[in-house]
PDB file of C-alpha atoms and ligand atoms in Angstrom:
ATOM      1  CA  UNK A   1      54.934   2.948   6.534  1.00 69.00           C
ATOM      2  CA  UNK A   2      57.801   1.173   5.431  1.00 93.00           C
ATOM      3  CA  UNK A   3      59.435  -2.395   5.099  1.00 96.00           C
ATOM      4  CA  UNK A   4      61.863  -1.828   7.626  1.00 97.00           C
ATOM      5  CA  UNK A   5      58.880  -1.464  10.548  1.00 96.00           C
ATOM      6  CA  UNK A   6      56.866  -4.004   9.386  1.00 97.00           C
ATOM      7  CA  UNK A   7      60.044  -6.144   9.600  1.00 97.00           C
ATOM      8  CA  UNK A   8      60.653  -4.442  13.350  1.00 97.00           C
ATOM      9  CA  UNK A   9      57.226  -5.607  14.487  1.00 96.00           C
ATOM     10  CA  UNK A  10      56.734  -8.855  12.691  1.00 96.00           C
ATOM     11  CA  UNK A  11      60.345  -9.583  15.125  1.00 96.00           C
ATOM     12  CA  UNK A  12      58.757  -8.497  18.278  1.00 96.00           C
ATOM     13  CA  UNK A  13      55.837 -10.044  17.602  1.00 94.00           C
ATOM     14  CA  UNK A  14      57.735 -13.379  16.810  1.00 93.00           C
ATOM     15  CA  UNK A  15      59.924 -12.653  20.193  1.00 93.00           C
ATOM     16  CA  UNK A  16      56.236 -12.710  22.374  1.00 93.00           C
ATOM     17  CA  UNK A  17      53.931 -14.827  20.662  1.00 89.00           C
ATOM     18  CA  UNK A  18      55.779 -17.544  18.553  1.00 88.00           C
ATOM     19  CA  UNK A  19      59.686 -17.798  20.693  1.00 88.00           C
ATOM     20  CA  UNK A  20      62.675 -19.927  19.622  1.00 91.00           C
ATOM     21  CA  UNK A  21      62.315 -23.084  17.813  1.00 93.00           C
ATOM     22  CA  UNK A  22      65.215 -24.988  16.629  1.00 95.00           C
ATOM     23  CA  UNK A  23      63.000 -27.384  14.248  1.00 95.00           C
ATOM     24  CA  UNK A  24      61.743 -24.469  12.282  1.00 95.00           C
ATOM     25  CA  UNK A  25      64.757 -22.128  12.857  1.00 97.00           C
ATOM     26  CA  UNK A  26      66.836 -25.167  11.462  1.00 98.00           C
ATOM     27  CA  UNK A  27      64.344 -25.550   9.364  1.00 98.00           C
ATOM     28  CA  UNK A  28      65.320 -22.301   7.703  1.00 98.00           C
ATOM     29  CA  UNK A  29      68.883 -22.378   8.488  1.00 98.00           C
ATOM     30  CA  UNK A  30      68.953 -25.532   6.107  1.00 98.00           C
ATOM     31  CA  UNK A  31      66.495 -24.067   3.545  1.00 98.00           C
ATOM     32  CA  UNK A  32      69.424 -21.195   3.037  1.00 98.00           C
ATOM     33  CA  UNK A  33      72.130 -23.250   3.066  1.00 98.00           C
ATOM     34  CA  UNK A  34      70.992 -25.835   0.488  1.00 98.00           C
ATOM     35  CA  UNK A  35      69.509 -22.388  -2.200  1.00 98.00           C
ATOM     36  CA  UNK A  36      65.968 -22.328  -1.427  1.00 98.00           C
ATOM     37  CA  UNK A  37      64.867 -18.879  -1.290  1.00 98.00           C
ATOM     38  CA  UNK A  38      63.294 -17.221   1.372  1.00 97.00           C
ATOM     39  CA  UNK A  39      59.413 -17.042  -0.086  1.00 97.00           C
ATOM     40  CA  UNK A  40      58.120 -19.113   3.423  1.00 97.00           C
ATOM     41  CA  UNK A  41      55.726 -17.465   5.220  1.00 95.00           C
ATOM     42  CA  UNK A  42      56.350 -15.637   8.180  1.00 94.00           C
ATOM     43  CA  UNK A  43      56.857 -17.356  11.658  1.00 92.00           C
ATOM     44  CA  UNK A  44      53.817 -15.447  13.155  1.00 90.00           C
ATOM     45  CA  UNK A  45      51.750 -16.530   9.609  1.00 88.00           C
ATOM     46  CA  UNK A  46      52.890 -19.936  10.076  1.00 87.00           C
ATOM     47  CA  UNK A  47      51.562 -19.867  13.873  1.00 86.00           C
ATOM     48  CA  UNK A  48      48.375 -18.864  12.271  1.00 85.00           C
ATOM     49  CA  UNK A  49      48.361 -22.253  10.464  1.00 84.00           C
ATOM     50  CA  UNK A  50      49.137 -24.126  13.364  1.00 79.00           C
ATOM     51  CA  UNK A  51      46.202 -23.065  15.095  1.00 51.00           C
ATOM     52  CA  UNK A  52      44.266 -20.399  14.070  1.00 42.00           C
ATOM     53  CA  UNK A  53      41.520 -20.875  16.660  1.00 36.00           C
ATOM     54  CA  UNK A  54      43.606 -19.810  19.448  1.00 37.00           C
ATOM     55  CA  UNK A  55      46.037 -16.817  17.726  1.00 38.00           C
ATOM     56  CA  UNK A  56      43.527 -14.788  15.908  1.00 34.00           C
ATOM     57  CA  UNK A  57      40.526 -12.561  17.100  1.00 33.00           C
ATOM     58  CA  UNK A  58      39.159 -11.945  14.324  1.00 31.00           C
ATOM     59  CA  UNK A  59      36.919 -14.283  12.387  1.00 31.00           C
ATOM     60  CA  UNK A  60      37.114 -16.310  15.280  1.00 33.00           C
ATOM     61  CA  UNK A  61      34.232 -18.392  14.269  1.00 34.00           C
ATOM     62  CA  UNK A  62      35.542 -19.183  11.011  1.00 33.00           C
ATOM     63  CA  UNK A  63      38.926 -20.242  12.209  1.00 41.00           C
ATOM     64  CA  UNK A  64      37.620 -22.481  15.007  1.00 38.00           C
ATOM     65  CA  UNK A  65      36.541 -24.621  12.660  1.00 43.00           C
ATOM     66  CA  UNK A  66      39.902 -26.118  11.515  1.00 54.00           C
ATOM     67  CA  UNK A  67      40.482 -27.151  15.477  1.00 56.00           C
ATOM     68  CA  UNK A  68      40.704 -31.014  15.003  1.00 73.00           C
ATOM     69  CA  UNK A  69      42.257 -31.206  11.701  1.00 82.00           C
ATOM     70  CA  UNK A  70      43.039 -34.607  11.314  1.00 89.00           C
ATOM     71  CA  UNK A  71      44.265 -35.026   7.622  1.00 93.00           C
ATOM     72  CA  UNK A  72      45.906 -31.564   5.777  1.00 94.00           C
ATOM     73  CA  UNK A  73      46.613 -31.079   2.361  1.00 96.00           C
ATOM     74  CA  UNK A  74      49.339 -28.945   1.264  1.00 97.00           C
ATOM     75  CA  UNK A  75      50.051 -27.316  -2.023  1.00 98.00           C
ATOM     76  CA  UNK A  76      54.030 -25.779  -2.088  1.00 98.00           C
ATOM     77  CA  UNK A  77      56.519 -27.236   0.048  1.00 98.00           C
ATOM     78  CA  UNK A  78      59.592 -25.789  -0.573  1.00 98.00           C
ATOM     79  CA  UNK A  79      61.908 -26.564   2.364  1.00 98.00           C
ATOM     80  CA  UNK A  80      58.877 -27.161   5.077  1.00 98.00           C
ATOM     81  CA  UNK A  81      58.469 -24.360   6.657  1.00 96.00           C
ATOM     82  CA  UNK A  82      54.855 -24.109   6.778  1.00 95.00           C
ATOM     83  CA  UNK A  83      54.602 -27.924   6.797  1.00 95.00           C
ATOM     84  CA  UNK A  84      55.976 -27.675  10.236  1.00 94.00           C
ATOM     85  CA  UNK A  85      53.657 -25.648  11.370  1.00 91.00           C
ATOM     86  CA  UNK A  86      50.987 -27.597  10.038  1.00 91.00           C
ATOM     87  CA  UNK A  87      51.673 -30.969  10.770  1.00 91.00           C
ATOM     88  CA  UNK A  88      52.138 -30.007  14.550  1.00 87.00           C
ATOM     89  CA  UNK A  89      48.524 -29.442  14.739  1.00 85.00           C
ATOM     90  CA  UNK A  90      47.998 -33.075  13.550  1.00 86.00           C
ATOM     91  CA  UNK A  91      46.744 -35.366  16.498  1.00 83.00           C
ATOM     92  CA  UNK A  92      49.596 -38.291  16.382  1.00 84.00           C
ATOM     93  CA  UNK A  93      47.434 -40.424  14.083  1.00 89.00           C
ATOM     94  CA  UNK A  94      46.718 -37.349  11.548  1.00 91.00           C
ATOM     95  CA  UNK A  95      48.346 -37.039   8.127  1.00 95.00           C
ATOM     96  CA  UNK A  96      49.525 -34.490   5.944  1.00 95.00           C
ATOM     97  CA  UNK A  97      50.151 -34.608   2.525  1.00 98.00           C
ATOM     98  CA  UNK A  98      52.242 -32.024   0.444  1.00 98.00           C
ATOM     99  CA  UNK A  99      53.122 -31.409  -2.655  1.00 99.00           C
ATOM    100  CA  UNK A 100      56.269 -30.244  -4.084  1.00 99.00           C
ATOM    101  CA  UNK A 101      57.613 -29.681  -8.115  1.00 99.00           C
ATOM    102  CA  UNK A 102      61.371 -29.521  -7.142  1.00 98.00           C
ATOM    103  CA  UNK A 103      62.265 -32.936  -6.185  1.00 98.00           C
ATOM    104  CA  UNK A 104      65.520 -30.528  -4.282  1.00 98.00           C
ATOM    105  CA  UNK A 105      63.035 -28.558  -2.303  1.00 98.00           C
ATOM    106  CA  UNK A 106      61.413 -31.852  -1.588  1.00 98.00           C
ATOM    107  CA  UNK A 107      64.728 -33.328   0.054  1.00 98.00           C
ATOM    108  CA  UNK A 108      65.518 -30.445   2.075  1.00 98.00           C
ATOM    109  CA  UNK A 109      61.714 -30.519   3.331  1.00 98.00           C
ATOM    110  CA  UNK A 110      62.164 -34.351   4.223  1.00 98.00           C
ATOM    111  CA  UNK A 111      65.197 -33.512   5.936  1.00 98.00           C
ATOM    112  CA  UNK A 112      63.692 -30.692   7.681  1.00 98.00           C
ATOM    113  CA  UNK A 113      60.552 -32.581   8.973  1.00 98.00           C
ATOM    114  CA  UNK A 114      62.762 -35.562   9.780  1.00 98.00           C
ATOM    115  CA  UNK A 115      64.672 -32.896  11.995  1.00 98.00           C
ATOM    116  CA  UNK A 116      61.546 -32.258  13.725  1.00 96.00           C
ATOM    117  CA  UNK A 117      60.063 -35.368  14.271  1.00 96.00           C
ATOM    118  CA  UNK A 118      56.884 -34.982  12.313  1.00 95.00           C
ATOM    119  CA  UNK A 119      57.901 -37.359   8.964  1.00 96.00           C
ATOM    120  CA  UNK A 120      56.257 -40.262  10.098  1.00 96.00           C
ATOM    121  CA  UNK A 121      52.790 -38.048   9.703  1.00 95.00           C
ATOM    122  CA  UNK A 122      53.912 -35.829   6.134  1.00 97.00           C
ATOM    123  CA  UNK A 123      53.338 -37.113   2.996  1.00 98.00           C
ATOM    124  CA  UNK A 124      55.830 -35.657   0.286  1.00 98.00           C
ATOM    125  CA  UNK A 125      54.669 -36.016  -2.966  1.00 98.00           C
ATOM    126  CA  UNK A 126      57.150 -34.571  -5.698  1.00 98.00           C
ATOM    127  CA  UNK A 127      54.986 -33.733  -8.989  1.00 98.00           C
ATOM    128  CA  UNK A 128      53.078 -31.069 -10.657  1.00 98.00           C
ATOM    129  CA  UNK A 129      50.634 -30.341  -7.955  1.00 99.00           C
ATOM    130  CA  UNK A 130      47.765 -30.465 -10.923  1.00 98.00           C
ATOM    131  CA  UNK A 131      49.036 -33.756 -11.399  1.00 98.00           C
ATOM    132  CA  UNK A 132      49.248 -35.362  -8.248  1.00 98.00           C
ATOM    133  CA  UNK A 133      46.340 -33.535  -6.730  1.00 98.00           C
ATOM    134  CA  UNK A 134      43.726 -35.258  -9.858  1.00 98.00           C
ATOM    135  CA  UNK A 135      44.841 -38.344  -8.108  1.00 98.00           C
ATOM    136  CA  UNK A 136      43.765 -37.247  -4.507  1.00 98.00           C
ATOM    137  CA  UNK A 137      40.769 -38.860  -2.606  1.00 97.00           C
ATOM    138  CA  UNK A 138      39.324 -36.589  -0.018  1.00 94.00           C
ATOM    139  CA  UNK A 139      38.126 -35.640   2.425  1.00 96.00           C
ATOM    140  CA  UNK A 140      40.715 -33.301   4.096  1.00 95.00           C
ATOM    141  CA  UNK A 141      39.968 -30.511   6.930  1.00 93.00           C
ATOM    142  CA  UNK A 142      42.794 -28.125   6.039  1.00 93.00           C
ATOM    143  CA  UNK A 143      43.891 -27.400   2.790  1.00 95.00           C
ATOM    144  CA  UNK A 144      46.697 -24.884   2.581  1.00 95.00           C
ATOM    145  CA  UNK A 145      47.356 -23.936  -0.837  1.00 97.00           C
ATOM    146  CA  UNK A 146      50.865 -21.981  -2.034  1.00 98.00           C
ATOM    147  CA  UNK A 147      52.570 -22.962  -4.397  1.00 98.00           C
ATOM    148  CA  UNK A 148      52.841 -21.460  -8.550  1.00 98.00           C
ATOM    149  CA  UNK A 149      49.855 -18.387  -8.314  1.00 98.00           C
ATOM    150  CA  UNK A 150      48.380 -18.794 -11.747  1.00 98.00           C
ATOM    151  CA  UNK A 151      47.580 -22.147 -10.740  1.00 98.00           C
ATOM    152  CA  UNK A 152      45.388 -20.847  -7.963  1.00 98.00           C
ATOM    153  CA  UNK A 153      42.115 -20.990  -9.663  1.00 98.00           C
ATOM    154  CA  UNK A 154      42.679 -25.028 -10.398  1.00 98.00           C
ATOM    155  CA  UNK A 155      44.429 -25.652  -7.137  1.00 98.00           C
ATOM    156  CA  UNK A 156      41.177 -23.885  -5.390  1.00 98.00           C
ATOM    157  CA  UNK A 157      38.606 -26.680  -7.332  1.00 98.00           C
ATOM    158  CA  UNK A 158      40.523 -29.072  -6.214  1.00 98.00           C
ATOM    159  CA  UNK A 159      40.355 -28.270  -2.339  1.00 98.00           C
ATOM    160  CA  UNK A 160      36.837 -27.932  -2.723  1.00 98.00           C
ATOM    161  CA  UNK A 161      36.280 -31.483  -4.225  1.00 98.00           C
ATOM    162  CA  UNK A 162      38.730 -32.873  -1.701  1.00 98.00           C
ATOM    163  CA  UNK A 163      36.893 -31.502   1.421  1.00 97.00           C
ATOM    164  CA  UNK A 164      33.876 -32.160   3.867  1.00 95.00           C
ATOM    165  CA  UNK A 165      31.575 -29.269   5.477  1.00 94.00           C
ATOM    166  CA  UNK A 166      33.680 -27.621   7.965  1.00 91.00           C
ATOM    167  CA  UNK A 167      37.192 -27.845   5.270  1.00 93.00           C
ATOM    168  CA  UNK A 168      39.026 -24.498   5.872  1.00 93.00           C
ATOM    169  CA  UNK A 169      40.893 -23.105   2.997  1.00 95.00           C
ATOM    170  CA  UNK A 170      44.006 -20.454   3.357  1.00 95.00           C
ATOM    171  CA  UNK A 171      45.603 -19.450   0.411  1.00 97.00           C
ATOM    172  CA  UNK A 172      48.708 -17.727   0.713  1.00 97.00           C
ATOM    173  CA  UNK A 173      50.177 -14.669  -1.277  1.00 97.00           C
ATOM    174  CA  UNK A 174      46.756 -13.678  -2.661  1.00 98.00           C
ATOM    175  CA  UNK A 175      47.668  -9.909  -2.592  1.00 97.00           C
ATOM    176  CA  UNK A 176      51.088  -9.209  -3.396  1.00 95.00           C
ATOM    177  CA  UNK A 177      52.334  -5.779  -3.112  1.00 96.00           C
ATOM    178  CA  UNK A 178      48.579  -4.436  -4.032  1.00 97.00           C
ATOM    179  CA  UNK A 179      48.801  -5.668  -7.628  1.00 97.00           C
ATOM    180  CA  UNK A 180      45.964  -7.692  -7.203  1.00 97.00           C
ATOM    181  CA  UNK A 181      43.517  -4.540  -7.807  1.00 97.00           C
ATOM    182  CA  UNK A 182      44.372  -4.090 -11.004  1.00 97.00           C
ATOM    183  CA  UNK A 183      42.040  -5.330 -13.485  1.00 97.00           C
ATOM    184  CA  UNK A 184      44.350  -4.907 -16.257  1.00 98.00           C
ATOM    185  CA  UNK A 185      47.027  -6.549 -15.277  1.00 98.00           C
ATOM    186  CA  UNK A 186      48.564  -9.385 -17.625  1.00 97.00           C
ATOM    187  CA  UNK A 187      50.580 -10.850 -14.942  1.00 98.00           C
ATOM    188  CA  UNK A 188      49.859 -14.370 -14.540  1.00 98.00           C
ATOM    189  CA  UNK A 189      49.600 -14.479 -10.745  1.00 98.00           C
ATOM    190  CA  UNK A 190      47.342 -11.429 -10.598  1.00 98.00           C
ATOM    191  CA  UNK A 191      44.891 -13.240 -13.008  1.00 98.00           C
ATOM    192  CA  UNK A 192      45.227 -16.366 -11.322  1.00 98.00           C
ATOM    193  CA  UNK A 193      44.115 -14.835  -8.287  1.00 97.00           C
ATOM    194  CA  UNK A 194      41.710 -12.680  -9.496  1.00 98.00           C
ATOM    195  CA  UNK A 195      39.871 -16.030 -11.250  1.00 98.00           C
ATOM    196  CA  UNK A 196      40.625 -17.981  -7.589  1.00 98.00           C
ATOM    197  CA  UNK A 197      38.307 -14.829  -6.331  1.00 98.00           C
ATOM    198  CA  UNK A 198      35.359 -14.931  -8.634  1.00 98.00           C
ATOM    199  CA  UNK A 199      35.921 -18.632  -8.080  1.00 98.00           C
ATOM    200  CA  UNK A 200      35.478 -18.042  -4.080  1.00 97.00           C
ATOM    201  CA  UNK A 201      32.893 -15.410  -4.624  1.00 97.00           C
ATOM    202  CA  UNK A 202      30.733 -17.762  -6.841  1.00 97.00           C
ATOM    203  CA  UNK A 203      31.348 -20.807  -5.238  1.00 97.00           C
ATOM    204  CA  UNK A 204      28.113 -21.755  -3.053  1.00 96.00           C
ATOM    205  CA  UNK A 205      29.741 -24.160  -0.853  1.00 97.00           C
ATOM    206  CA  UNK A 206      32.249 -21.550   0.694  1.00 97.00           C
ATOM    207  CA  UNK A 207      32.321 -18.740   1.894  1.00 96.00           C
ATOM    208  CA  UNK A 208      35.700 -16.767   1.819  1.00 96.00           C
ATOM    209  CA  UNK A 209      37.557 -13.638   2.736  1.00 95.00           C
ATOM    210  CA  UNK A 210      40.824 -12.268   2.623  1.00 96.00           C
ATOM    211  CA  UNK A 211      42.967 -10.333   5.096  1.00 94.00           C
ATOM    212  CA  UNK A 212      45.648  -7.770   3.753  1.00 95.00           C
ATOM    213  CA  UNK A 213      49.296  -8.328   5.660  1.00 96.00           C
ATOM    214  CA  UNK A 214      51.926  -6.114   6.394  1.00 96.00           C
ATOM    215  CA  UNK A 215      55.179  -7.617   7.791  1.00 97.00           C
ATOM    216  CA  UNK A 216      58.684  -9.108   7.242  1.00 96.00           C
ATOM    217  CA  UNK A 217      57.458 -10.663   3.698  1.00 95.00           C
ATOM    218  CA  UNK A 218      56.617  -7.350   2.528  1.00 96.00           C
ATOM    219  CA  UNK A 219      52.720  -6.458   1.727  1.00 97.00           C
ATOM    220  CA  UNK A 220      50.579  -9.298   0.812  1.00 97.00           C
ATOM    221  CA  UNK A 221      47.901 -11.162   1.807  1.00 97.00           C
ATOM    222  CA  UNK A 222      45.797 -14.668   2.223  1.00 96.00           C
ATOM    223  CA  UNK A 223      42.326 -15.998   1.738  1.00 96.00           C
ATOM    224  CA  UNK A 224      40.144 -18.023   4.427  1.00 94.00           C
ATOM    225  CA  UNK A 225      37.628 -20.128   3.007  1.00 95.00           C
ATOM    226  CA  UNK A 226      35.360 -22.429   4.948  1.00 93.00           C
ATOM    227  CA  UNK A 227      33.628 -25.232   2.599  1.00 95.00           C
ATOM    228  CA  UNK A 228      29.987 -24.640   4.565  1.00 94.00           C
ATOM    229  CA  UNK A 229      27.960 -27.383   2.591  1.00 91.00           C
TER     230      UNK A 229
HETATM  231  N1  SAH B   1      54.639 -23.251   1.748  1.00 81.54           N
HETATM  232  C1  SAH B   1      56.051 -22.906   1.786  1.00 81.54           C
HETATM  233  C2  SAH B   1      56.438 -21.981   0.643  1.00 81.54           C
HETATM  234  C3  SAH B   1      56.129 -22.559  -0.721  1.00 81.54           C
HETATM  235  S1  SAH B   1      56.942 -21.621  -1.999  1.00 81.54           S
HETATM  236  C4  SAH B   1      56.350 -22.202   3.115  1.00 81.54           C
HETATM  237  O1  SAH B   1      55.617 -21.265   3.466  1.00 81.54           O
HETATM  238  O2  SAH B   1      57.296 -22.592   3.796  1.00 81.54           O
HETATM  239  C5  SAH B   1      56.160 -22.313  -3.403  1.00 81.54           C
HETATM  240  C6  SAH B   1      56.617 -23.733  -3.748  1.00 81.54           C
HETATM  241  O3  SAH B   1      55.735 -24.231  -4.763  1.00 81.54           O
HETATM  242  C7  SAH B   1      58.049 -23.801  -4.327  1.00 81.54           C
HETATM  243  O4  SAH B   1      58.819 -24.738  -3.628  1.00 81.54           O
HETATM  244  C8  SAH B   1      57.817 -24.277  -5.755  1.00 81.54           C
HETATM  245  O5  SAH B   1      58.838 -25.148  -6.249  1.00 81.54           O
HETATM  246  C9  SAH B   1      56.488 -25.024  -5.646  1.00 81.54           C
HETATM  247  N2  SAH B   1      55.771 -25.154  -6.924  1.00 81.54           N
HETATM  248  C10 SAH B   1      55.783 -24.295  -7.976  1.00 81.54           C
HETATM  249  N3  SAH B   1      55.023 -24.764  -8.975  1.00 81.54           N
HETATM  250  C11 SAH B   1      54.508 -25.950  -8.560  1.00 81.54           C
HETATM  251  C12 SAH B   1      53.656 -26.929  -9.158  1.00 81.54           C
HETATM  252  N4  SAH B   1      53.177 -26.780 -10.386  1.00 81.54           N
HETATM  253  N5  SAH B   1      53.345 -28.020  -8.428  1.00 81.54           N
HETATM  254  C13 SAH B   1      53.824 -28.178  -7.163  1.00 81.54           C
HETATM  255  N6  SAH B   1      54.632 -27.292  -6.559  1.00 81.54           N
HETATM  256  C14 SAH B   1      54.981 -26.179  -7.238  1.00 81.54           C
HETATM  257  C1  DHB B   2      56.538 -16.434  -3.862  1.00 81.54           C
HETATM  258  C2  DHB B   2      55.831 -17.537  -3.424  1.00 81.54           C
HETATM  259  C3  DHB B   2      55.317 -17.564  -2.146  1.00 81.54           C
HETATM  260  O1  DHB B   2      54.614 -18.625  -1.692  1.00 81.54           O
HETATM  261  C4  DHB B   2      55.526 -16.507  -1.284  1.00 81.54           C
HETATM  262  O2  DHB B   2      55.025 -16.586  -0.033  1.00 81.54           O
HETATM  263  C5  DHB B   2      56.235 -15.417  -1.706  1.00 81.54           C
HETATM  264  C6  DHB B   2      56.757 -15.377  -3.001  1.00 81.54           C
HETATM  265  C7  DHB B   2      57.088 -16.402  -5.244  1.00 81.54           C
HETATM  266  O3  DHB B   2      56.844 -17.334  -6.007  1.00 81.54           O
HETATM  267  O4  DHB B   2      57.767 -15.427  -5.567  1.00 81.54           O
HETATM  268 MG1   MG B   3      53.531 -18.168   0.129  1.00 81.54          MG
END
């Protein structure tokens, strides 16, 4: 059990499943090169965003659901890493909107998805996501939500009034080392995810789990909610 293997087999699994890329390897290459740091999710995570349906056995029927995803909301761009990912599961009329605080990790992003030939389909909004997300008309059918953690519990209300029955909702980052158990913890993220859980767990128009991770981003973790009414 250490970082150093579950760096070793996030790689090979990478090397089988996901293969080069030079959008999303530039992508990162750029990211580096213009500060960002490396907090995007894993190239075998991001694969899960693309399309979830066809990369993961469990909770098949949960995932499935996303397959047609024609307009995606996204919460945390950073340098577009995951927006990748997501907007190539957009049909070629679909739209994705993110959202992004740093108007620098906005720029790299546009440059990035310009790179890849998916800006004429991503949205980049540069604002508080509370902000910018108040001002929002739904419905979407993928909301991916990752950006500041104590914001979780507000970002979460918000996917839920911006979807349809049938919306999937992945949060990213929801366990984080294991700190998430504790009850008594004052960090901010850990109570912002612990509220996004009773949230999820009270909520009756989703249902939700979450899946502990082990790889090259360490030990963490990400909800899957489907809005089901
Ligand atoms: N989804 C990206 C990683 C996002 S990192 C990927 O996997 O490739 C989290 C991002 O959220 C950072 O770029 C940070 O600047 C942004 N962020 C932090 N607080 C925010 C806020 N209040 N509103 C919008 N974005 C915010
Ligand atoms: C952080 C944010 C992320 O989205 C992530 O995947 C890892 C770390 C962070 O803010 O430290
Ligand atoms: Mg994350």
């Amino acid at each position: 059990m250490s970082q150093e293997l579950w760096s070793t087999v996030d790689a090979y699994i990478s090397e089988v499943l996901v293969g080069p890329d030079e959008a999303l390897e530039g992508a990162l290459r750029r990211s580096s090169e213009a500060g960002l740091p490396a907090i995007n999710v894993a190239p075998n995570q991001g694969k899960l965003l693309q399309r979830p349906a066809a990369t993961s056995r469990a909770g098949g029927e949960l995932l499935a659901r996303v397959q047609g995803a024609t307009r995606i909301l996204e919460v945390g761009t950073l340098g577009g890493y995951s927006t990748i990912w997501l907007a190539r599961a957009l049909p070629p009329d679909g739209r994705l909107v993110t959202i992004e605080l740093e108007p620098h990790h906005a720029e790299v992003a546009r440059t990035n998805l310009a790179e890849a030939g998916l800006l004429d389909r991503v949205d980049v909004r540069v604002g508080p996501a509370a902000e910018i997300l108040a001002d929002l008309e739904g419905p979407f059918d993928f909301v991916f939500i990752d950006a500041d953690k104590p914001s979780n519990p507000e970002y979460f209300q918000h996917a839920v009034r911006l979807s349809r029955p049938g919306t999937v909702v992945v949060v990213d980052n929801v366990v984080r080392g294991g700190s998430v158990a504790d009850a008594d913890s004052d960090d901010p993220a850990v109570v912002g995810t612990r509220r996004l859980n009773a949230l999820m767990a009270a909520e009756p128009r989703v249902t939700a789990t979450e899946v502990q991770t082990v790889g090259s981003k360490g030990h963490d973790g990400f909800a899957l909610a489907v809005v089901v009414a």
